[in-house]
Short mmCIF file of N, CA and C in Angstrom, two decimals:
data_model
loop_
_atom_site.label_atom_id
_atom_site.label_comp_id
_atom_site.label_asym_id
_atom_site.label_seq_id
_atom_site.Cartn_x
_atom_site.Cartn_y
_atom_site.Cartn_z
N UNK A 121 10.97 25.49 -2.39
CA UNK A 121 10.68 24.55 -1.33
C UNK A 121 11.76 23.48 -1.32
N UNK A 122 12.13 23.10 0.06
CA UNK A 122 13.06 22.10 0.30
C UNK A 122 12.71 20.66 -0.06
N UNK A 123 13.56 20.12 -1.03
CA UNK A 123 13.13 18.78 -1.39
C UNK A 123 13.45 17.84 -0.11
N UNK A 124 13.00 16.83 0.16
CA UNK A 124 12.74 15.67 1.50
C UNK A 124 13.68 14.91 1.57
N UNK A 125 14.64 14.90 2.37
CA UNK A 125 15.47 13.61 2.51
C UNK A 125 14.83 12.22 2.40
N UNK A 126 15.58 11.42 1.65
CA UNK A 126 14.39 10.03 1.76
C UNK A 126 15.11 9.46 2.90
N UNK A 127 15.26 9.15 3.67
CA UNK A 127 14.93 8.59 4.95
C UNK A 127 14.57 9.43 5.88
N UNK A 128 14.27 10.64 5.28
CA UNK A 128 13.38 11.60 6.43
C UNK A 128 12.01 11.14 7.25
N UNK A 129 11.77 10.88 8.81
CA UNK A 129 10.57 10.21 9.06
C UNK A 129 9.13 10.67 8.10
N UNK A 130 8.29 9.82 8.07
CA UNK A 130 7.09 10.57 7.27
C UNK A 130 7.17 10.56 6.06
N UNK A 131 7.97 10.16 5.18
CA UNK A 131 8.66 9.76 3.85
C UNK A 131 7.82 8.92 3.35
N UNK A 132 6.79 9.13 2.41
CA UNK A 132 6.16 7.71 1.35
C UNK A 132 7.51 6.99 0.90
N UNK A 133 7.17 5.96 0.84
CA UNK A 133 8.07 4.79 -0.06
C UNK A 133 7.90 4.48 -1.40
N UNK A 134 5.97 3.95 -1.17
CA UNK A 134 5.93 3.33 -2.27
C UNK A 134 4.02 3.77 -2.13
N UNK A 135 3.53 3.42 -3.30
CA UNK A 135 2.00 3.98 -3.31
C UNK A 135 1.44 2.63 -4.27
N UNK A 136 0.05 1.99 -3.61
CA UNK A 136 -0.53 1.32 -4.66
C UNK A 136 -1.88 1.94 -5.44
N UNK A 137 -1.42 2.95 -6.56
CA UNK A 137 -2.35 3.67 -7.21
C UNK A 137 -3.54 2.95 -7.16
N UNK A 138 -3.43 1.54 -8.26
CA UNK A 138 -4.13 0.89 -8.98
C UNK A 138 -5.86 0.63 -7.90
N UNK A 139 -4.90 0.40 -6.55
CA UNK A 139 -5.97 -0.42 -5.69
C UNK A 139 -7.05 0.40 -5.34
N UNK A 140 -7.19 1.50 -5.44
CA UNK A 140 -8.59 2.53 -4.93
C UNK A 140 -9.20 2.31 -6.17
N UNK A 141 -8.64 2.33 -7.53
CA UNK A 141 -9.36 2.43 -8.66
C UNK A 141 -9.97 0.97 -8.64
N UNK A 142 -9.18 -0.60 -8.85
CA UNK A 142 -9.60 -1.87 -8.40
C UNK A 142 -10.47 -2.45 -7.23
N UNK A 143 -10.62 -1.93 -6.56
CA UNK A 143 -11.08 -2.28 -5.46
C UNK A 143 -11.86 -0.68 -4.57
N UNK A 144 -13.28 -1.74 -4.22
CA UNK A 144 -13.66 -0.78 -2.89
C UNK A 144 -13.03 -0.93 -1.48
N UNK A 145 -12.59 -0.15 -1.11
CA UNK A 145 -12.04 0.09 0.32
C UNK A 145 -12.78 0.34 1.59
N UNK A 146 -13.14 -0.84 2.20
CA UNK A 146 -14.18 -1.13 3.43
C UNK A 146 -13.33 -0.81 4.26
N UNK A 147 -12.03 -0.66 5.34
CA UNK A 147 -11.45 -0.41 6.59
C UNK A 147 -9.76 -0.22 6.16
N UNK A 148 -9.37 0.48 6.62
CA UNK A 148 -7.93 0.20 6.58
C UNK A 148 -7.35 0.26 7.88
N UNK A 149 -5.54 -0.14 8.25
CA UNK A 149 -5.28 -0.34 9.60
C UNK A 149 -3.73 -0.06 9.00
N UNK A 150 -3.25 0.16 9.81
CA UNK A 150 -1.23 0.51 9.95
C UNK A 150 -0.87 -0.71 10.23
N UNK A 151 0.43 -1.29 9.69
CA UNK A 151 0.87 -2.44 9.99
C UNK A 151 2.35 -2.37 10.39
N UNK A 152 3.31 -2.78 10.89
CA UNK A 152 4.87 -3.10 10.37
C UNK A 152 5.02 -4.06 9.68
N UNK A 153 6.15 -4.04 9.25
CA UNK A 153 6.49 -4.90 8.27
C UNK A 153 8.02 -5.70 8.99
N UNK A 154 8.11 -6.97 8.68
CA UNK A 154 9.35 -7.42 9.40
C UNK A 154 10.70 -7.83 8.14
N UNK A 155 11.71 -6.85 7.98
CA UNK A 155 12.56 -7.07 7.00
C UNK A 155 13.73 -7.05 6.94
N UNK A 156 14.51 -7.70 6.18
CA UNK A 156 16.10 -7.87 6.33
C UNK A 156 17.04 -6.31 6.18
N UNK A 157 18.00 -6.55 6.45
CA UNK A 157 19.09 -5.37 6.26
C UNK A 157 19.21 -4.98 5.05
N UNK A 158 19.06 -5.84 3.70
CA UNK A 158 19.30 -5.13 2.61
C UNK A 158 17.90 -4.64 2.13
N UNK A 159 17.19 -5.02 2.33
CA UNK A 159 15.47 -4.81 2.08
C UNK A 159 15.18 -2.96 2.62
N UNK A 160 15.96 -2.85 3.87
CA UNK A 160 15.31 -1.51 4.62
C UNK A 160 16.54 -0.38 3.13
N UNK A 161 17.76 -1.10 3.48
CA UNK A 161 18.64 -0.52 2.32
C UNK A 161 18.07 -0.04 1.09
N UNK A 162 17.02 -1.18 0.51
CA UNK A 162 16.31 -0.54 -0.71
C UNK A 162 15.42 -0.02 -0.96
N UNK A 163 14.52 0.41 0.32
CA UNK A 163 13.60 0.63 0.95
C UNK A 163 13.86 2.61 0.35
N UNK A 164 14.60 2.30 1.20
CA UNK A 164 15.46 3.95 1.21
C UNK A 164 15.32 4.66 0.45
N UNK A 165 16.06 3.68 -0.66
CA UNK A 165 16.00 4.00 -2.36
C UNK A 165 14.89 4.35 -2.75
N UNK A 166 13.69 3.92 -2.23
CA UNK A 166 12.42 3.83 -2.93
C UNK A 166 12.18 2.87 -4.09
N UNK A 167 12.75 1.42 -3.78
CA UNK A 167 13.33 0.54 -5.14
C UNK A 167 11.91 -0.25 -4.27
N UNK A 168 10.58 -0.52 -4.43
CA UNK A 168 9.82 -0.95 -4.00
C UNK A 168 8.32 -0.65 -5.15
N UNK A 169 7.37 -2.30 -5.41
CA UNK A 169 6.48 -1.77 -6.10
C UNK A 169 5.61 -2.77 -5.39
N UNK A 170 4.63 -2.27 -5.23
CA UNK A 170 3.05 -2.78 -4.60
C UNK A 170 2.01 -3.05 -5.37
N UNK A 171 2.50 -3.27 -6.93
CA UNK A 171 1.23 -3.05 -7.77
C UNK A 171 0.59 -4.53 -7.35
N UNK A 172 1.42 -5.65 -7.61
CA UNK A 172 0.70 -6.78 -7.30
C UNK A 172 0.98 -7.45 -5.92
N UNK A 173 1.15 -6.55 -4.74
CA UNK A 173 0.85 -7.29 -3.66
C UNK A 173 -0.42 -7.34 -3.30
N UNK A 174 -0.43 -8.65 -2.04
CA UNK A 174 -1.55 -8.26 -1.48
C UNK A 174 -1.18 -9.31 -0.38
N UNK A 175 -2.19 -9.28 0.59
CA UNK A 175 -1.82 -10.21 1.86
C UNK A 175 -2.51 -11.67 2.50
N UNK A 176 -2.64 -12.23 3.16
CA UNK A 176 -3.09 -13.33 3.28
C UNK A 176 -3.23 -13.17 4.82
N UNK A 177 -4.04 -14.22 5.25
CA UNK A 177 -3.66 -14.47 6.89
C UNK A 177 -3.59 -16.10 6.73
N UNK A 178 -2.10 -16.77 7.43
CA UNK A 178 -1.69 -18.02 7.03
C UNK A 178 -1.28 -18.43 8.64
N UNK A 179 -1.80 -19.66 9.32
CA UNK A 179 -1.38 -20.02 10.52
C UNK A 179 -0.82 -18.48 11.68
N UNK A 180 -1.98 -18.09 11.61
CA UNK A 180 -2.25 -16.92 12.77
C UNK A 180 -1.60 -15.64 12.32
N UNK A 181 -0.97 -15.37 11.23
CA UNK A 181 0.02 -14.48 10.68
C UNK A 181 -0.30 -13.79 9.53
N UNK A 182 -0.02 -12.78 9.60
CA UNK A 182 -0.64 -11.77 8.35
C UNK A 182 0.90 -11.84 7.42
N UNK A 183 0.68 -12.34 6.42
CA UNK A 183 1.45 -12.47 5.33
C UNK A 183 1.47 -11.70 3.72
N UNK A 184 2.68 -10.71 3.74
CA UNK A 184 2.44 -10.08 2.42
C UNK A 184 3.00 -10.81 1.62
N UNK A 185 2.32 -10.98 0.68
CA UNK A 185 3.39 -11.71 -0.63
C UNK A 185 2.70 -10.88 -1.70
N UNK A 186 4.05 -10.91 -2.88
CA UNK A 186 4.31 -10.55 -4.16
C UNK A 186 4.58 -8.63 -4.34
N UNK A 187 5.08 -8.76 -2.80
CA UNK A 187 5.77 -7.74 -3.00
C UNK A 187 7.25 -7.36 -3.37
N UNK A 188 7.51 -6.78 -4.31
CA UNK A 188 8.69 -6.55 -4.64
C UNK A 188 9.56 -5.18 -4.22
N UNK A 189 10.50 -5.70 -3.93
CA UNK A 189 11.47 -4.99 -2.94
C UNK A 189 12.97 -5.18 -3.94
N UNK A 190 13.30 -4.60 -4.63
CA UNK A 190 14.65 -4.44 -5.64
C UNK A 190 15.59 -4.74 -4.54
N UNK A 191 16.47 -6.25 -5.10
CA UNK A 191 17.83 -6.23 -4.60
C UNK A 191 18.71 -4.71 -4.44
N UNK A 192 19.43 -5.02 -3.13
CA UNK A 192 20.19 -3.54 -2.82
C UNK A 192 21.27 -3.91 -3.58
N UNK A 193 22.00 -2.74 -4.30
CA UNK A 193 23.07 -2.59 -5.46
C UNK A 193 24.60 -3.13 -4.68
N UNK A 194 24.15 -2.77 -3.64
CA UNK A 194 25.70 -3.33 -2.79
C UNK A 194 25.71 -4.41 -1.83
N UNK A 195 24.90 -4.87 -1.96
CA UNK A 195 24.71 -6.34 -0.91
C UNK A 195 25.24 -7.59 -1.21
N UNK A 196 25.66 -7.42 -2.63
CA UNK A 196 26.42 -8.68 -3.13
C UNK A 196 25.65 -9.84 -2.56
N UNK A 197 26.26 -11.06 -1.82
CA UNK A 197 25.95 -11.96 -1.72
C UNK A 197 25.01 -11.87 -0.56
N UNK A 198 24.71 -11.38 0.20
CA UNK A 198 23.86 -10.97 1.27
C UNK A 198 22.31 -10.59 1.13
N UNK A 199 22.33 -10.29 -0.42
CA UNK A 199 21.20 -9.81 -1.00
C UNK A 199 19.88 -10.82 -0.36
N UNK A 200 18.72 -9.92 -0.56
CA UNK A 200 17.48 -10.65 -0.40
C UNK A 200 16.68 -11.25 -1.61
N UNK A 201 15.84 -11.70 -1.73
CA UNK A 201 14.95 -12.28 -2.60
C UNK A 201 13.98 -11.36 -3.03
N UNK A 202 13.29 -10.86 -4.00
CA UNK A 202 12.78 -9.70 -4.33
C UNK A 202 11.26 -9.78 -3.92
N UNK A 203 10.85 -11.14 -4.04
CA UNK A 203 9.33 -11.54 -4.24
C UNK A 203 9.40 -12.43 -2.67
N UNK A 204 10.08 -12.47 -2.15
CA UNK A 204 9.38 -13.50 -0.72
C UNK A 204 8.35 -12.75 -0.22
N UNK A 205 7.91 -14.19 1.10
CA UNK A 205 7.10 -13.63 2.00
C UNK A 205 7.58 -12.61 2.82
N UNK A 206 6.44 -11.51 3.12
CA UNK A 206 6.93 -10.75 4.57
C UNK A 206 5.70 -10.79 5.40
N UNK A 207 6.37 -10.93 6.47
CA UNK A 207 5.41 -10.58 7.59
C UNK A 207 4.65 -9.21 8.43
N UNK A 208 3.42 -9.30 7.97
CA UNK A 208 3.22 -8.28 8.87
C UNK A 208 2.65 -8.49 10.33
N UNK A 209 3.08 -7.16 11.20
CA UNK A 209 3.19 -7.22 12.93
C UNK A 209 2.25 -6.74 13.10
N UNK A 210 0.92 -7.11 13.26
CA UNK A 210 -0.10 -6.57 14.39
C UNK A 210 -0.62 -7.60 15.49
N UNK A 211 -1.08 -6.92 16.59
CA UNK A 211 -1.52 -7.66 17.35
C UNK A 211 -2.47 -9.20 17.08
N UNK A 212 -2.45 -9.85 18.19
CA UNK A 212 -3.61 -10.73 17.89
C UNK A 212 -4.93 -10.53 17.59
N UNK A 213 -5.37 -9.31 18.36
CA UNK A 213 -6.94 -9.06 18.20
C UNK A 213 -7.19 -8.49 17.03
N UNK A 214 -6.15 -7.86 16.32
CA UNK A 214 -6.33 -7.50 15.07
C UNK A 214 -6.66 -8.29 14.18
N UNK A 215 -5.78 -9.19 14.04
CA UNK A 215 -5.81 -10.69 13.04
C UNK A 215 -7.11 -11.07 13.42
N UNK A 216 -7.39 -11.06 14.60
CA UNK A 216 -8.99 -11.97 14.37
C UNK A 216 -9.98 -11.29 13.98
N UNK A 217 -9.44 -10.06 13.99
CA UNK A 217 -10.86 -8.91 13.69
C UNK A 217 -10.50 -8.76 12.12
N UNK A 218 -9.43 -8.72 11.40
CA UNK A 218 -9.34 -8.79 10.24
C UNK A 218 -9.61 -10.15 9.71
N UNK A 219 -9.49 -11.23 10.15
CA UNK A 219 -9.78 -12.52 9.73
C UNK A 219 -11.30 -13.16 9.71
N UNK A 220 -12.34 -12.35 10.70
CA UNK A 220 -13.29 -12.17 10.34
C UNK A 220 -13.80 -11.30 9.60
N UNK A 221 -13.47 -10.71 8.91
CA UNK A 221 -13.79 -9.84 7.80
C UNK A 221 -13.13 -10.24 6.98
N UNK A 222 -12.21 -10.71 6.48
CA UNK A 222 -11.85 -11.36 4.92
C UNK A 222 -11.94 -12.63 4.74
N UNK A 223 -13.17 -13.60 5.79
CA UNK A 223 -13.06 -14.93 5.41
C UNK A 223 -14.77 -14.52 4.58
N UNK A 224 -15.56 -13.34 4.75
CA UNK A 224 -16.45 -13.43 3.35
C UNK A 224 -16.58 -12.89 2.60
N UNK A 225 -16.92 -14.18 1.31
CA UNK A 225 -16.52 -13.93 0.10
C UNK A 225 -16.24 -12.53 -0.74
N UNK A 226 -15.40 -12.30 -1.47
CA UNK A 226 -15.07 -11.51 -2.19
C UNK A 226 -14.37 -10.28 -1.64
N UNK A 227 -13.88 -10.78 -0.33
CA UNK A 227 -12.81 -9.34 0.05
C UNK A 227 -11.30 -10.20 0.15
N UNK A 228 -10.46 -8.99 0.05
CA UNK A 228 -9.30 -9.61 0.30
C UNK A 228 -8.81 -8.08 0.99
N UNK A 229 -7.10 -8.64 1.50
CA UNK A 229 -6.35 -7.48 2.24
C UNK A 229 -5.70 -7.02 1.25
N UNK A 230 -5.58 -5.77 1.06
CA UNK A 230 -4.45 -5.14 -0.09
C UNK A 230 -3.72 -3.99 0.57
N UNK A 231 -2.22 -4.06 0.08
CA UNK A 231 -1.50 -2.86 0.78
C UNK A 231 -1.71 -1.15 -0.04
N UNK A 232 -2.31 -0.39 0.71
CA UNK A 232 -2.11 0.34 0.09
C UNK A 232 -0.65 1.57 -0.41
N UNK A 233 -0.26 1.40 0.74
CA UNK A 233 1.43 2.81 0.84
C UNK A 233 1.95 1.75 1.79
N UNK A 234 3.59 2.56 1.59
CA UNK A 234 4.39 1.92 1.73
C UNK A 234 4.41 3.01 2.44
N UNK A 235 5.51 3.57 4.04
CA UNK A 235 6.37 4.94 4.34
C UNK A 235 6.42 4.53 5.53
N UNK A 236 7.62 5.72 5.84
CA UNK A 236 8.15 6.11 7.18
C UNK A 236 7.33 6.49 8.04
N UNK A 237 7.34 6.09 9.38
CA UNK A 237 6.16 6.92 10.34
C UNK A 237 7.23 7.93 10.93
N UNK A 238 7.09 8.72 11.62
CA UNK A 238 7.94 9.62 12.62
C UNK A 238 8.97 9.14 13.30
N UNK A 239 9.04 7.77 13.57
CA UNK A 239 9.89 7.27 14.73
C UNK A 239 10.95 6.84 13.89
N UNK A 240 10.36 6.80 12.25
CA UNK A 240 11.67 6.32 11.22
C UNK A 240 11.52 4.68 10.78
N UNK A 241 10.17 4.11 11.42
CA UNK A 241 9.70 2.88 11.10
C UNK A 241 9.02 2.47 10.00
N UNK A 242 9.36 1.38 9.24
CA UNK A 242 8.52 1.29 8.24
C UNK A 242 6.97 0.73 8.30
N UNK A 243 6.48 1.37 7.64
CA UNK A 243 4.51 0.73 7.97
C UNK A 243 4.41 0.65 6.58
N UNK A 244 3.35 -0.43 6.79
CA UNK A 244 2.67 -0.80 5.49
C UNK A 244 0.99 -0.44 5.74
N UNK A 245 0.34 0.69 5.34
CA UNK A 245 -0.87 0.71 5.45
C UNK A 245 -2.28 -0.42 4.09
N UNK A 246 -2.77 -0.74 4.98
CA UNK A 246 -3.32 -2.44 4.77
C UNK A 246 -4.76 -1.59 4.48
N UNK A 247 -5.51 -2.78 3.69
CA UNK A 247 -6.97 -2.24 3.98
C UNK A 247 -7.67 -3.48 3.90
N UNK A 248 -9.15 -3.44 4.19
CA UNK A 248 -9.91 -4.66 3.38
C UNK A 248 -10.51 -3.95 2.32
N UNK A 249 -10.55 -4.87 1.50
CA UNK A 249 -10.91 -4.56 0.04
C UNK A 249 -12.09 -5.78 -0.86
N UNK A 250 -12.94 -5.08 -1.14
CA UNK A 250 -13.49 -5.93 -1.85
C UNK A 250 -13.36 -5.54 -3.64
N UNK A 251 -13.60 -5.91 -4.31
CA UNK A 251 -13.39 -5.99 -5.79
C UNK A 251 -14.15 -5.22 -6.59
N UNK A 252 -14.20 -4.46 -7.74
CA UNK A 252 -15.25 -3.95 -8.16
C UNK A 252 -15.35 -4.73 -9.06
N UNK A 253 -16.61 -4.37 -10.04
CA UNK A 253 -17.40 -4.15 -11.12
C UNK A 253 -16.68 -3.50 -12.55
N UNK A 254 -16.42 -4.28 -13.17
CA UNK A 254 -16.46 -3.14 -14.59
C UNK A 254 -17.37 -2.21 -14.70
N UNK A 255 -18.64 -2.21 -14.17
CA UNK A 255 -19.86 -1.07 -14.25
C UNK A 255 -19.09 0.08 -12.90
N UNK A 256 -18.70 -0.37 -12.44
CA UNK A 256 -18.62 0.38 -10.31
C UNK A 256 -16.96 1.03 -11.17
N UNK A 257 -16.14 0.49 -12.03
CA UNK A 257 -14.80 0.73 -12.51
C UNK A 257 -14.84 2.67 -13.36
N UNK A 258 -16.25 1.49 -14.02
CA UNK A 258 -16.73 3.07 -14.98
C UNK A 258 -17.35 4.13 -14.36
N UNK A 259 -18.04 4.17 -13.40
CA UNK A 259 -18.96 4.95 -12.70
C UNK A 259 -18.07 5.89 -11.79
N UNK A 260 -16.92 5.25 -10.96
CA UNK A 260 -15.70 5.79 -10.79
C UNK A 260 -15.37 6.94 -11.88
N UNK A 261 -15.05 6.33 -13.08
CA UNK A 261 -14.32 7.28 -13.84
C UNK A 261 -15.21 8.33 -14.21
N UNK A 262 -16.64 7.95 -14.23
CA UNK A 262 -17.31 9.34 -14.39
C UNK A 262 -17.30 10.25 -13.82
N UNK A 263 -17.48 10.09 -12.21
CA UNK A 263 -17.77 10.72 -11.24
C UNK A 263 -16.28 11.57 -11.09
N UNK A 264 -15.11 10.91 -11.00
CA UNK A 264 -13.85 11.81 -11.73
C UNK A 264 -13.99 12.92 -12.61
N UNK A 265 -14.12 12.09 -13.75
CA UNK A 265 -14.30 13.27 -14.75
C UNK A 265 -15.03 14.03 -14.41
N UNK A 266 -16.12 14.23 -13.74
CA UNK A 266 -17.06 15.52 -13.54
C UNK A 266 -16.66 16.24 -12.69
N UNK A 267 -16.18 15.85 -11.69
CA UNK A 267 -15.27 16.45 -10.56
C UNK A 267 -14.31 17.50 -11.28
N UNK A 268 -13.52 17.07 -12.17
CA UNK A 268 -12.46 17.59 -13.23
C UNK A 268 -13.25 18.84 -13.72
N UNK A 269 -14.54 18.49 -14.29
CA UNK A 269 -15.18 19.16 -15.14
C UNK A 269 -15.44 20.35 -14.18
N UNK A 270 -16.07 20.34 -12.93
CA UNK A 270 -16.60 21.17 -12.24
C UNK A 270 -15.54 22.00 -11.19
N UNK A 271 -14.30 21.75 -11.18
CA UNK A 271 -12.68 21.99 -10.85
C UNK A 271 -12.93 23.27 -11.77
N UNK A 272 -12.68 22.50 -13.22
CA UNK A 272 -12.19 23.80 -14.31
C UNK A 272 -13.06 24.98 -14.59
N UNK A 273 -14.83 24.45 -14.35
CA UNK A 273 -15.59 25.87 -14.05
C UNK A 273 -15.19 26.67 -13.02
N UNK A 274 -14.95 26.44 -12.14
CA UNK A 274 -14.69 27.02 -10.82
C UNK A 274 -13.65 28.05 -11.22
N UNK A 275 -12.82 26.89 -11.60
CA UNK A 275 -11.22 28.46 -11.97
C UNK A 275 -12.05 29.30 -12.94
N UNK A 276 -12.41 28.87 -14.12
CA UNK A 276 -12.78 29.98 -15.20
C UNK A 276 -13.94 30.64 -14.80
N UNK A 277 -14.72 30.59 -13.68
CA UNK A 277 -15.18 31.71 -13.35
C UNK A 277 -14.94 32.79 -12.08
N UNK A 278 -13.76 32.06 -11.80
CA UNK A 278 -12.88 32.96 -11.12
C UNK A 278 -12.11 34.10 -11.75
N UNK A 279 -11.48 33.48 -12.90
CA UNK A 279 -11.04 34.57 -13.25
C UNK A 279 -11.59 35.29 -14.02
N UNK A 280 -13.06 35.60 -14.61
CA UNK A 280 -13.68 36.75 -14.79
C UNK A 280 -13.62 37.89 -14.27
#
């Protein structure tokens, strides 16, 4: 099989494992992202980590911060800042429909993937998220593991 050009449209970037396991996932939505020339440059690379972003809504504006985006190797002085703010582009009615849903308590916005859409644009897919439980953390991992468990019967009684 043909390995993927990375700037091929449809291209993951970047993935935030952690957040399905951290968090329950109530809605998600497609976003753009608004970013400099050396940023899309490192983009490319796949020099991007999402473990600790997450987003805000600040004076009408959906704001990612603490996302890190690796200085591009050849930008020299042009370079970007690794940790700034970025902005994300959705409509107005969005923001208010997401802003009523994360002003109660205990949800927040978290990014989940980073990638290319078809047109070669970058999206940041967003969700609302509320927080789990160390009990809801473990119950997760059970329900995994049994899944696993009931995976590996399946094959081994296949191949009888």
């Amino acid at each position: 099989m043909a390995e993927k050009k990375q700037d091929e449209p449809g291209g993951l970037i970047a993935r935030n494992r952690r957040a399905r396991f951290n968090y329950t996932i109530l809605e998600k939505l497609e976003a753009g992202i608004s970013l400099l020339g050396t940023e899309v440059k490192s983009c490319r690379e796949r020099n991007v980590d999402l473990a600790a972003a997450f987003a805000r809504i600040d004076k009408g504006q959906v704001v990612l911060c603490d996302l890190h985006i690796k200085p591009y190797e050849c930008g020299h002085q042009f370079n970007h800042e690794p940790r700034r703010e970025r902005r994300l582009l959705l409509h107005k009615r969005e923001i208010a429909k997401l802003f009523g849903k994360v002003t109660i308590k205990g949800r927040t916005l978290v990014p989940l993937s980073m990638y290319f859409n078809r047109r070669g644009k970058i999206k940041v897919e967003l969700a609302v998220c509320q927080g789990k439980h160390v009990s809801d953390k473990r119950e997760t991992l059970r329900r995994e593991e049994a899944d696993k468990e009931t995976r590996r019967e399946i094959v081994r009684s296949r191949r009888r």
